[in-house]
Each structure stands twice: as C-alpha cells, then as structure tokens.
Amino acid sequence: MRYINFNGKILAAGTAIITAENRGLRYGDGLFETLKFATDKLVMMDEHMARLWKGMQEMKLKIPVHFTPDKLETQVHDLLKKNNFSYARIRISVNRGNGGLFDCEDKLHYIIECWPLTSKYTKLNDNGLDLCIFKHALKICDRFSNLKHSNFLPYVMGSLYSQEQKCNDAIIFNQYNRVCDSTIANIFIIANETVITPPLSEGCIAGTIRKFLLQILPELDYKVAQEIITQEMLMEAEEVFLTNSIYNMHWVAAIGQKKYNNHISRNIFEKISRTKPHIFC
C-alpha cells in the first residue's frame, strides 16, 4: 500500500480528501513542486522551498505560521519512511481550500505524494529524445508564468499531443511564437559553442536545474546565454537538451526531421556528475 500526507496526516493513497468545493479542483487555484529523494537526501530542497514560498506569495495564499519549510521537509521524510522509499519522486501540492471566487475560506490545504523511481539518472540517456512541436495552446508571458501553478493547460494538451505523435515530449511556444520550454522540462540549445536557454521573461518555468546550470556552466568554462529562441534557431542548433529536477539532463536526438548530436551535452553532463554528484544523482 502507498501512503500520502494530507494537511499533516498520513493516509492511504486513494483516500477521499477533498470535496467538490475545493478551489484547486474548481479553478486550478494552487501550486506544486516536484523533487527527488536520492542518496538519503532531498535534492535541492532549499531551492524548491524558495520557489514554492515565492509562488505562494505571488498568488496571495495565506500561509499559516506553523507551515514552514522545515516542518514540510520533516513531513516529506516521514512519508518516505512510511512508504519505505529510498529513491523517489515527491510532489508537494498546495491550494487555497474551499469556496467560490468571492466566498473563499482562504485556508491553505496541502498534499504530499511520493512514488518510487525505478530508473537512476546518474548517466545521460543512451537514446536521444524524439520531440515534436506543439502550438495549439500557447504559454502566456506574465508575472505568474514562471510559477509551477495548477493552470497547466498548454502542458497538459502538449503531453497528450506528444503521445498522439508518438514522441517523447512536446515543445511549448509562448504568445510570441517563440520557444518557451517542454511539457515537463526547461529547454537548452547549443549553437556556436554557446549554451542558450530562454530568459524567464519568455514565460518558461523557473526550473531549479535550469538555475543551477546557469550558475555552474560558466565555472566549467562554457559560454552561456539567456536569449530569445525562435523556431528557426531551434532547427539550426547543433544540440538540444532538456532539464528537470528528476532526470537532470536528457539530450534530444530529433525534432521532426532535424537530427542533433550530443557531444557538448554529454561533456556537460559528465563534468557536472563528477563535480556535483549531490545534484546529478
């Protein structure tokens, strides 16, 4: 049996925990974080908590005094122990509680879930990803677009589209018809020996591994830039890779008919694995 944590109580997964009045269900009025547990620790926990707290402040969620990063971390560890997981994916979800648009109880609800990870991501993927381009729903660039909030329609529909197209993932574009990210990851291209990713102003998620790479790559003597990426730049790039907090880095082999290599991507992954094994674990 798998277990979850709802508002501080450990319950069997599948237990009914919300009603039809919940604003997370009604309006997507909430946020979430996804992180990894490996080598007996929560990877980049401080960065994930900082992003969650910033998001709650941006969305004007009322944060109880007793709801702190330290308490949340303790409850995550307790849940992992209850489930007997030693290598796992954790999702922390928060929402505003019950009510309508103008009669909300404004009481923070939270859910902690975890699942065992069957694959370890200490090596770069052997087979490159096959991506597709999704433009049926565009990401809007606003003050909330960098948050991991529950209004994820472009990502949801993009993931369904990638399954229909038999691709590993889909690239999401913003309102200006420029590259934003993928349905589950930040995107980087390599062109003219420069590692390029869209700036946050392009609407991409403020990823923890994205932020880490922007800090570490110059230290490892790579040229790094945050620049607007057009579809033409994407198709002319030499390499493309994706990053997220679970698999760290995955290199891309193809987007449609365009093929990519992974020489620099592999070099980056191997260098970071050697120098920062507590991150790429």
PDB file of C-alpha atoms in Angstrom:
ATOM      1  CA  MET A   1       0.000   0.000   0.000  1.00  0.00           C
ATOM      2  CA  ARG A   2       1.183   3.524  -0.822  1.00  0.00           C
ATOM      3  CA  TYR A   3       0.585   6.463   1.521  1.00  0.00           C
ATOM      4  CA  ILE A   4       0.112  10.227   1.134  1.00  0.00           C
ATOM      5  CA  ASN A   5       0.136  13.188   3.502  1.00  0.00           C
ATOM      6  CA  PHE A   6      -2.916  15.483   3.570  1.00  0.00           C
ATOM      7  CA  ASN A   7      -2.659  18.549   5.788  1.00  0.00           C
ATOM      8  CA  GLY A   8      -0.174  16.813   8.061  1.00  0.00           C
ATOM      9  CA  LYS A   9      -1.942  13.453   8.343  1.00  0.00           C
ATOM     10  CA  ILE A  10      -0.618  10.306   6.694  1.00  0.00           C
ATOM     11  CA  LEU A  11      -3.410   8.459   4.872  1.00  0.00           C
ATOM     12  CA  ALA A  12      -3.678   5.568   2.467  1.00  0.00           C
ATOM     13  CA  ALA A  13      -3.329   6.686  -1.142  1.00  0.00           C
ATOM     14  CA  GLY A  14      -6.791   6.726  -2.671  1.00  0.00           C
ATOM     15  CA  THR A  15      -8.437   8.110   0.451  1.00  0.00           C
ATOM     16  CA  ALA A  16     -11.048  10.755  -0.388  1.00  0.00           C
ATOM     17  CA  ILE A  17      -9.541  14.026   0.843  1.00  0.00           C
ATOM     18  CA  ILE A  18     -11.310  16.921  -0.912  1.00  0.00           C
ATOM     19  CA  THR A  19     -14.853  17.919  -1.802  1.00  0.00           C
ATOM     20  CA  ALA A  20     -16.289  19.425  -4.978  1.00  0.00           C
ATOM     21  CA  GLU A  21     -15.896  22.856  -3.341  1.00  0.00           C
ATOM     22  CA  ASN A  22     -12.097  22.726  -3.378  1.00  0.00           C
ATOM     23  CA  ARG A  23     -10.686  25.690  -5.333  1.00  0.00           C
ATOM     24  CA  GLY A  24      -7.751  23.654  -6.575  1.00  0.00           C
ATOM     25  CA  LEU A  25     -10.267  21.369  -8.284  1.00  0.00           C
ATOM     26  CA  ARG A  26     -12.639  24.149  -9.353  1.00  0.00           C
ATOM     27  CA  TYR A  27     -10.192  26.748 -10.607  1.00  0.00           C
ATOM     28  CA  GLY A  28      -6.702  25.274 -10.547  1.00  0.00           C
ATOM     29  CA  ASP A  29      -6.066  27.663  -7.656  1.00  0.00           C
ATOM     30  CA  GLY A  30      -2.827  26.208  -6.391  1.00  0.00           C
ATOM     31  CA  LEU A  31       0.842  25.423  -6.858  1.00  0.00           C
ATOM     32  CA  PHE A  32       3.048  22.346  -6.818  1.00  0.00           C
ATOM     33  CA  GLU A  33       6.678  21.291  -6.547  1.00  0.00           C
ATOM     34  CA  THR A  34       8.290  18.110  -7.815  1.00  0.00           C
ATOM     35  CA  LEU A  35      11.593  16.995  -6.343  1.00  0.00           C
ATOM     36  CA  LYS A  36      13.759  13.948  -5.948  1.00  0.00           C
ATOM     37  CA  PHE A  37      14.914  11.910  -2.970  1.00  0.00           C
ATOM     38  CA  ALA A  38      18.278  10.214  -3.583  1.00  0.00           C
ATOM     39  CA  THR A  39      21.329   9.202  -1.548  1.00  0.00           C
ATOM     40  CA  ASP A  40      19.359   9.781   1.676  1.00  0.00           C
ATOM     41  CA  LYS A  41      18.531  13.415   0.952  1.00  0.00           C
ATOM     42  CA  LEU A  42      16.028  15.667  -0.767  1.00  0.00           C
ATOM     43  CA  VAL A  43      17.895  17.059  -3.749  1.00  0.00           C
ATOM     44  CA  MET A  44      17.964  20.881  -3.902  1.00  0.00           C
ATOM     45  CA  MET A  45      15.305  21.099  -1.197  1.00  0.00           C
ATOM     46  CA  ASP A  46      16.150  24.719  -0.333  1.00  0.00           C
ATOM     47  CA  GLU A  47      15.703  25.812  -3.958  1.00  0.00           C
ATOM     48  CA  HIS A  48      12.359  24.026  -4.241  1.00  0.00           C
ATOM     49  CA  MET A  49      11.078  25.523  -0.999  1.00  0.00           C
ATOM     50  CA  ALA A  50      12.207  29.013  -2.025  1.00  0.00           C
ATOM     51  CA  ARG A  51      10.290  28.669  -5.305  1.00  0.00           C
ATOM     52  CA  LEU A  52       7.193  27.320  -3.545  1.00  0.00           C
ATOM     53  CA  TRP A  53       7.156  30.120  -0.972  1.00  0.00           C
ATOM     54  CA  LYS A  54       7.705  32.753  -3.667  1.00  0.00           C
ATOM     55  CA  GLY A  55       4.811  31.257  -5.622  1.00  0.00           C
ATOM     56  CA  MET A  56       2.513  31.254  -2.602  1.00  0.00           C
ATOM     57  CA  GLN A  57       3.334  34.909  -2.005  1.00  0.00           C
ATOM     58  CA  GLU A  58       2.741  35.804  -5.670  1.00  0.00           C
ATOM     59  CA  MET A  59      -0.620  34.031  -5.598  1.00  0.00           C
ATOM     60  CA  LYS A  60      -1.541  35.633  -2.250  1.00  0.00           C
ATOM     61  CA  LEU A  61      -2.065  32.330  -0.481  1.00  0.00           C
ATOM     62  CA  LYS A  62      -2.461  32.743   3.272  1.00  0.00           C
ATOM     63  CA  ILE A  63       0.480  30.832   4.769  1.00  0.00           C
ATOM     64  CA  PRO A  64      -0.157  29.554   8.331  1.00  0.00           C
ATOM     65  CA  VAL A  65       2.528  30.369  10.903  1.00  0.00           C
ATOM     66  CA  HIS A  66       3.121  26.665  11.559  1.00  0.00           C
ATOM     67  CA  PHE A  67       3.565  25.878   7.834  1.00  0.00           C
ATOM     68  CA  THR A  68       7.333  26.233   7.375  1.00  0.00           C
ATOM     69  CA  PRO A  69       9.936  24.707   5.047  1.00  0.00           C
ATOM     70  CA  ASP A  70      11.472  22.811   7.970  1.00  0.00           C
ATOM     71  CA  LYS A  71       8.142  21.301   9.005  1.00  0.00           C
ATOM     72  CA  LEU A  72       7.349  20.400   5.410  1.00  0.00           C
ATOM     73  CA  GLU A  73      10.735  18.733   4.980  1.00  0.00           C
ATOM     74  CA  THR A  74      10.176  16.678   8.140  1.00  0.00           C
ATOM     75  CA  GLN A  75       6.781  15.537   6.871  1.00  0.00           C
ATOM     76  CA  VAL A  76       8.272  14.557   3.495  1.00  0.00           C
ATOM     77  CA  HIS A  77      10.881  12.406   5.249  1.00  0.00           C
ATOM     78  CA  ASP A  78       8.192  10.820   7.441  1.00  0.00           C
ATOM     79  CA  LEU A  79       6.138   9.957   4.370  1.00  0.00           C
ATOM     80  CA  LEU A  80       9.148   8.474   2.567  1.00  0.00           C
ATOM     81  CA  LYS A  81       9.863   6.328   5.622  1.00  0.00           C
ATOM     82  CA  LYS A  82       6.216   5.213   5.818  1.00  0.00           C
ATOM     83  CA  ASN A  83       6.336   4.182   2.151  1.00  0.00           C
ATOM     84  CA  ASN A  84       9.807   2.629   2.581  1.00  0.00           C
ATOM     85  CA  PHE A  85      11.177   4.510  -0.446  1.00  0.00           C
ATOM     86  CA  SER A  86      14.926   5.051  -0.801  1.00  0.00           C
ATOM     87  CA  TYR A  87      14.849   6.635  -4.275  1.00  0.00           C
ATOM     88  CA  ALA A  88      11.711   8.552  -5.086  1.00  0.00           C
ATOM     89  CA  ARG A  89       9.839  11.360  -6.805  1.00  0.00           C
ATOM     90  CA  ILE A  90       7.948  13.676  -4.466  1.00  0.00           C
ATOM     91  CA  ARG A  91       5.130  16.066  -5.352  1.00  0.00           C
ATOM     92  CA  ILE A  92       4.022  18.778  -2.926  1.00  0.00           C
ATOM     93  CA  SER A  93       0.734  20.456  -3.853  1.00  0.00           C
ATOM     94  CA  VAL A  94      -0.866  23.455  -2.137  1.00  0.00           C
ATOM     95  CA  ASN A  95      -4.215  25.125  -2.784  1.00  0.00           C
ATOM     96  CA  ARG A  96      -6.434  27.831  -1.265  1.00  0.00           C
ATOM     97  CA  GLY A  97      -9.018  25.461   0.177  1.00  0.00           C
ATOM     98  CA  ASN A  98     -12.770  25.541  -0.403  1.00  0.00           C
ATOM     99  CA  GLY A  99     -15.117  28.159  -1.786  1.00  0.00           C
ATOM    100  CA  GLY A 100     -16.233  30.127  -4.816  1.00  0.00           C
ATOM    101  CA  LEU A 101     -14.492  33.066  -6.457  1.00  0.00           C
ATOM    102  CA  PHE A 102     -15.733  35.599  -3.894  1.00  0.00           C
ATOM    103  CA  ASP A 103     -16.501  33.486  -0.827  1.00  0.00           C
ATOM    104  CA  CYS A 104     -13.280  31.574  -0.311  1.00  0.00           C
ATOM    105  CA  GLU A 105     -12.390  30.185   3.111  1.00  0.00           C
ATOM    106  CA  ASP A 106      -8.752  31.052   2.278  1.00  0.00           C
ATOM    107  CA  LYS A 107      -7.354  28.156   4.285  1.00  0.00           C
ATOM    108  CA  LEU A 108      -4.219  26.526   2.924  1.00  0.00           C
ATOM    109  CA  HIS A 109      -4.543  22.845   2.064  1.00  0.00           C
ATOM    110  CA  TYR A 110      -1.519  20.746   1.141  1.00  0.00           C
ATOM    111  CA  ILE A 111      -0.846  17.269  -0.180  1.00  0.00           C
ATOM    112  CA  ILE A 112       2.461  15.374  -0.234  1.00  0.00           C
ATOM    113  CA  GLU A 113       2.748  12.378  -2.548  1.00  0.00           C
ATOM    114  CA  CYS A 114       5.696  10.159  -3.422  1.00  0.00           C
ATOM    115  CA  TRP A 115       6.417   7.350  -5.867  1.00  0.00           C
ATOM    116  CA  PRO A 116       9.439   5.068  -6.207  1.00  0.00           C
ATOM    117  CA  LEU A 117      11.820   5.887  -9.033  1.00  0.00           C
ATOM    118  CA  THR A 118      12.820   2.788 -10.954  1.00  0.00           C
ATOM    119  CA  SER A 119      15.495   4.470 -13.073  1.00  0.00           C
ATOM    120  CA  LYS A 120      18.566   6.214 -11.683  1.00  0.00           C
ATOM    121  CA  TYR A 121      19.710   9.261 -13.590  1.00  0.00           C
ATOM    122  CA  THR A 122      23.430   9.157 -12.847  1.00  0.00           C
ATOM    123  CA  LYS A 123      24.099   8.633 -16.563  1.00  0.00           C
ATOM    124  CA  LEU A 124      22.976  10.567 -19.608  1.00  0.00           C
ATOM    125  CA  ASN A 125      20.219   8.895 -21.597  1.00  0.00           C
ATOM    126  CA  ASP A 126      21.637   6.462 -24.178  1.00  0.00           C
ATOM    127  CA  ASN A 127      18.903   7.077 -26.722  1.00  0.00           C
ATOM    128  CA  GLY A 128      18.196  10.709 -27.518  1.00  0.00           C
ATOM    129  CA  LEU A 129      14.680  12.041 -27.155  1.00  0.00           C
ATOM    130  CA  ASP A 130      12.383  12.483 -30.122  1.00  0.00           C
ATOM    131  CA  LEU A 131      10.433  15.747 -29.707  1.00  0.00           C
ATOM    132  CA  CYS A 132       7.524  17.349 -31.522  1.00  0.00           C
ATOM    133  CA  ILE A 133       6.350  20.949 -31.758  1.00  0.00           C
ATOM    134  CA  PHE A 134       3.054  21.908 -30.138  1.00  0.00           C
ATOM    135  CA  LYS A 135       1.328  25.222 -30.907  1.00  0.00           C
ATOM    136  CA  HIS A 136      -2.367  24.524 -30.318  1.00  0.00           C
ATOM    137  CA  ALA A 137      -2.120  26.201 -26.892  1.00  0.00           C
ATOM    138  CA  LEU A 138       0.433  28.965 -26.284  1.00  0.00           C
ATOM    139  CA  LYS A 139       2.021  29.946 -22.972  1.00  0.00           C
ATOM    140  CA  ILE A 140       1.200  33.488 -21.868  1.00  0.00           C
ATOM    141  CA  CYS A 141       4.106  35.568 -20.540  1.00  0.00           C
ATOM    142  CA  ASP A 142       3.014  37.279 -17.314  1.00  0.00           C
ATOM    143  CA  ARG A 143       4.106  37.529 -13.685  1.00  0.00           C
ATOM    144  CA  PHE A 144       2.730  34.052 -12.972  1.00  0.00           C
ATOM    145  CA  SER A 145       4.170  32.196 -15.980  1.00  0.00           C
ATOM    146  CA  ASN A 146       7.396  31.180 -14.171  1.00  0.00           C
ATOM    147  CA  LEU A 147       5.460  29.533 -11.328  1.00  0.00           C
ATOM    148  CA  LYS A 148       4.544  25.863 -11.149  1.00  0.00           C
ATOM    149  CA  HIS A 149       0.864  26.633 -10.702  1.00  0.00           C
ATOM    150  CA  SER A 150      -2.020  24.285 -11.351  1.00  0.00           C
ATOM    151  CA  ASN A 151      -3.242  26.047 -14.521  1.00  0.00           C
ATOM    152  CA  PHE A 152      -1.161  23.903 -16.870  1.00  0.00           C
ATOM    153  CA  LEU A 153      -3.371  23.637 -19.966  1.00  0.00           C
ATOM    154  CA  PRO A 154      -0.595  24.106 -22.606  1.00  0.00           C
ATOM    155  CA  TYR A 155       1.483  21.452 -20.861  1.00  0.00           C
ATOM    156  CA  VAL A 156      -1.403  19.021 -20.416  1.00  0.00           C
ATOM    157  CA  MET A 157      -2.502  19.294 -24.038  1.00  0.00           C
ATOM    158  CA  GLY A 158       1.107  19.247 -25.234  1.00  0.00           C
ATOM    159  CA  SER A 159       1.751  15.989 -23.400  1.00  0.00           C
ATOM    160  CA  LEU A 160      -1.364  14.438 -24.959  1.00  0.00           C
ATOM    161  CA  TYR A 161      -0.231  15.656 -28.374  1.00  0.00           C
ATOM    162  CA  SER A 162       3.223  14.117 -27.915  1.00  0.00           C
ATOM    163  CA  GLN A 163       1.598  10.778 -27.107  1.00  0.00           C
ATOM    164  CA  GLU A 164      -0.560  11.018 -30.231  1.00  0.00           C
ATOM    165  CA  GLN A 165       2.529  11.797 -32.304  1.00  0.00           C
ATOM    166  CA  LYS A 166       4.496   9.009 -30.578  1.00  0.00           C
ATOM    167  CA  CYS A 167       7.123  11.479 -29.359  1.00  0.00           C
ATOM    168  CA  ASN A 168       8.883  11.609 -26.001  1.00  0.00           C
ATOM    169  CA  ASP A 169       7.849  15.195 -25.287  1.00  0.00           C
ATOM    170  CA  ALA A 170       6.470  18.336 -26.948  1.00  0.00           C
ATOM    171  CA  ILE A 171       7.990  21.807 -27.175  1.00  0.00           C
ATOM    172  CA  ILE A 172       5.738  24.579 -25.877  1.00  0.00           C
ATOM    173  CA  PHE A 173       5.744  28.021 -27.515  1.00  0.00           C
ATOM    174  CA  ASN A 174       4.762  31.354 -25.990  1.00  0.00           C
ATOM    175  CA  GLN A 175       2.359  34.016 -27.208  1.00  0.00           C
ATOM    176  CA  TYR A 176       5.082  35.499 -29.410  1.00  0.00           C
ATOM    177  CA  ASN A 177       5.532  32.188 -31.248  1.00  0.00           C
ATOM    178  CA  ARG A 178       8.922  31.635 -29.610  1.00  0.00           C
ATOM    179  CA  VAL A 179      10.315  28.617 -27.766  1.00  0.00           C
ATOM    180  CA  CYS A 180       9.257  28.507 -24.106  1.00  0.00           C
ATOM    181  CA  ASP A 181      10.023  25.050 -22.678  1.00  0.00           C
ATOM    182  CA  SER A 182       8.756  21.475 -22.993  1.00  0.00           C
ATOM    183  CA  THR A 183       5.776  19.941 -21.202  1.00  0.00           C
ATOM    184  CA  ILE A 184       7.961  18.702 -18.329  1.00  0.00           C
ATOM    185  CA  ALA A 185      11.310  20.447 -18.685  1.00  0.00           C
ATOM    186  CA  ASN A 186      13.314  23.544 -19.462  1.00  0.00           C
ATOM    187  CA  ILE A 187      14.979  23.620 -22.854  1.00  0.00           C
ATOM    188  CA  PHE A 188      18.543  24.485 -23.861  1.00  0.00           C
ATOM    189  CA  ILE A 189      20.105  24.677 -27.306  1.00  0.00           C
ATOM    190  CA  ILE A 190      23.789  24.707 -28.222  1.00  0.00           C
ATOM    191  CA  ALA A 191      24.814  26.907 -31.136  1.00  0.00           C
ATOM    192  CA  ASN A 192      28.273  28.245 -31.988  1.00  0.00           C
ATOM    193  CA  GLU A 193      29.647  26.633 -28.806  1.00  0.00           C
ATOM    194  CA  THR A 194      27.220  28.644 -26.654  1.00  0.00           C
ATOM    195  CA  VAL A 195      24.627  27.073 -24.341  1.00  0.00           C
ATOM    196  CA  ILE A 196      21.417  29.076 -24.737  1.00  0.00           C
ATOM    197  CA  THR A 197      18.116  28.951 -22.851  1.00  0.00           C
ATOM    198  CA  PRO A 198      15.122  31.311 -22.974  1.00  0.00           C
ATOM    199  CA  PRO A 199      15.051  34.028 -20.274  1.00  0.00           C
ATOM    200  CA  LEU A 200      12.268  33.883 -17.696  1.00  0.00           C
ATOM    201  CA  SER A 201      10.597  36.796 -19.497  1.00  0.00           C
ATOM    202  CA  GLU A 202       9.752  34.308 -22.278  1.00  0.00           C
ATOM    203  CA  GLY A 203       7.340  32.538 -19.925  1.00  0.00           C
ATOM    204  CA  CYS A 204       9.285  29.385 -19.087  1.00  0.00           C
ATOM    205  CA  ILE A 205       9.133  27.708 -15.684  1.00  0.00           C
ATOM    206  CA  ALA A 206      11.830  28.920 -13.290  1.00  0.00           C
ATOM    207  CA  GLY A 207      13.392  25.465 -13.097  1.00  0.00           C
ATOM    208  CA  THR A 208      15.786  24.545 -10.298  1.00  0.00           C
ATOM    209  CA  ILE A 209      18.178  22.641 -12.592  1.00  0.00           C
ATOM    210  CA  ARG A 210      17.929  25.479 -15.139  1.00  0.00           C
ATOM    211  CA  LYS A 211      19.034  27.945 -12.455  1.00  0.00           C
ATOM    212  CA  PHE A 212      21.805  25.602 -11.324  1.00  0.00           C
ATOM    213  CA  LEU A 213      23.172  25.217 -14.872  1.00  0.00           C
ATOM    214  CA  LEU A 214      23.201  28.972 -15.452  1.00  0.00           C
ATOM    215  CA  GLN A 215      25.362  29.276 -12.334  1.00  0.00           C
ATOM    216  CA  ILE A 216      27.696  26.302 -12.810  1.00  0.00           C
ATOM    217  CA  LEU A 217      28.357  26.276 -16.571  1.00  0.00           C
ATOM    218  CA  PRO A 218      30.494  29.460 -16.622  1.00  0.00           C
ATOM    219  CA  GLU A 219      32.573  27.943 -13.807  1.00  0.00           C
ATOM    220  CA  LEU A 220      33.161  24.931 -16.063  1.00  0.00           C
ATOM    221  CA  ASP A 221      34.288  27.229 -18.930  1.00  0.00           C
ATOM    222  CA  TYR A 222      31.160  27.048 -21.064  1.00  0.00           C
ATOM    223  CA  LYS A 223      29.671  30.086 -22.758  1.00  0.00           C
ATOM    224  CA  VAL A 224      26.120  30.596 -21.515  1.00  0.00           C
ATOM    225  CA  ALA A 225      23.382  32.985 -22.624  1.00  0.00           C
ATOM    226  CA  GLN A 226      19.737  33.640 -21.863  1.00  0.00           C
ATOM    227  CA  GLU A 227      18.285  34.620 -25.222  1.00  0.00           C
ATOM    228  CA  ILE A 228      15.049  34.514 -27.161  1.00  0.00           C
ATOM    229  CA  ILE A 229      14.915  31.242 -29.140  1.00  0.00           C
ATOM    230  CA  THR A 230      12.919  31.171 -32.355  1.00  0.00           C
ATOM    231  CA  GLN A 231      11.804  28.043 -34.138  1.00  0.00           C
ATOM    232  CA  GLU A 232      14.430  28.766 -36.802  1.00  0.00           C
ATOM    233  CA  MET A 233      17.181  28.881 -34.148  1.00  0.00           C
ATOM    234  CA  LEU A 234      15.882  25.631 -32.710  1.00  0.00           C
ATOM    235  CA  MET A 235      16.070  23.893 -36.075  1.00  0.00           C
ATOM    236  CA  GLU A 236      19.545  25.280 -36.818  1.00  0.00           C
ATOM    237  CA  ALA A 237      21.066  24.374 -33.432  1.00  0.00           C
ATOM    238  CA  GLU A 238      23.779  21.755 -33.175  1.00  0.00           C
ATOM    239  CA  GLU A 239      22.451  20.243 -29.958  1.00  0.00           C
ATOM    240  CA  VAL A 240      19.337  20.413 -27.790  1.00  0.00           C
ATOM    241  CA  PHE A 241      18.839  19.132 -24.264  1.00  0.00           C
ATOM    242  CA  LEU A 242      16.120  19.267 -21.600  1.00  0.00           C
ATOM    243  CA  THR A 243      16.456  19.643 -17.837  1.00  0.00           C
ATOM    244  CA  ASN A 244      14.227  18.947 -14.862  1.00  0.00           C
ATOM    245  CA  SER A 245      14.617  18.019 -11.211  1.00  0.00           C
ATOM    246  CA  ILE A 246      14.008  14.296 -11.711  1.00  0.00           C
ATOM    247  CA  TYR A 247      16.202  13.260 -14.650  1.00  0.00           C
ATOM    248  CA  ASN A 248      18.606  16.252 -14.544  1.00  0.00           C
ATOM    249  CA  MET A 249      19.504  16.317 -18.267  1.00  0.00           C
ATOM    250  CA  HIS A 250      18.231  14.454 -21.322  1.00  0.00           C
ATOM    251  CA  TRP A 251      19.707  15.063 -24.744  1.00  0.00           C
ATOM    252  CA  VAL A 252      17.485  15.372 -27.802  1.00  0.00           C
ATOM    253  CA  ALA A 253      18.168  13.304 -30.919  1.00  0.00           C
ATOM    254  CA  ALA A 254      15.491  14.724 -33.215  1.00  0.00           C
ATOM    255  CA  ILE A 255      12.740  17.269 -33.663  1.00  0.00           C
ATOM    256  CA  GLY A 256      10.755  16.179 -36.673  1.00  0.00           C
ATOM    257  CA  GLN A 257      13.265  15.566 -39.466  1.00  0.00           C
ATOM    258  CA  LYS A 258      16.030  17.585 -37.788  1.00  0.00           C
ATOM    259  CA  LYS A 259      18.752  15.472 -36.157  1.00  0.00           C
ATOM    260  CA  TYR A 260      21.074  16.537 -33.333  1.00  0.00           C
ATOM    261  CA  ASN A 261      24.279  15.226 -31.806  1.00  0.00           C
ATOM    262  CA  ASN A 262      25.183  15.212 -28.120  1.00  0.00           C
ATOM    263  CA  HIS A 263      28.944  15.891 -27.953  1.00  0.00           C
ATOM    264  CA  ILE A 264      28.846  19.013 -25.784  1.00  0.00           C
ATOM    265  CA  SER A 265      25.735  17.903 -23.876  1.00  0.00           C
ATOM    266  CA  ARG A 266      27.448  14.670 -22.873  1.00  0.00           C
ATOM    267  CA  ASN A 267      30.563  16.564 -21.840  1.00  0.00           C
ATOM    268  CA  ILE A 268      28.493  18.907 -19.668  1.00  0.00           C
ATOM    269  CA  PHE A 269      26.654  16.024 -18.014  1.00  0.00           C
ATOM    270  CA  GLU A 270      29.857  14.126 -17.255  1.00  0.00           C
ATOM    271  CA  LYS A 271      31.611  17.186 -15.814  1.00  0.00           C
ATOM    272  CA  ILE A 272      28.733  18.040 -13.516  1.00  0.00           C
ATOM    273  CA  SER A 273      28.340  14.401 -12.452  1.00  0.00           C
ATOM    274  CA  ARG A 274      31.971  14.448 -11.355  1.00  0.00           C
ATOM    275  CA  THR A 275      31.990  17.856  -9.682  1.00  0.00           C
ATOM    276  CA  LYS A 276      28.420  17.988  -8.283  1.00  0.00           C
ATOM    277  CA  PRO A 277      27.330  14.380  -7.685  1.00  0.00           C
ATOM    278  CA  HIS A 278      24.961  15.544  -4.918  1.00  0.00           C
ATOM    279  CA  ILE A 279      22.932  17.361  -7.618  1.00  0.00           C
ATOM    280  CA  PHE A 280      23.157  14.910 -10.540  1.00  0.00           C
ATOM    281  CA  CYS A 281      22.194  11.819  -8.559  1.00  0.00           C
TER     282      CYS A 281
END
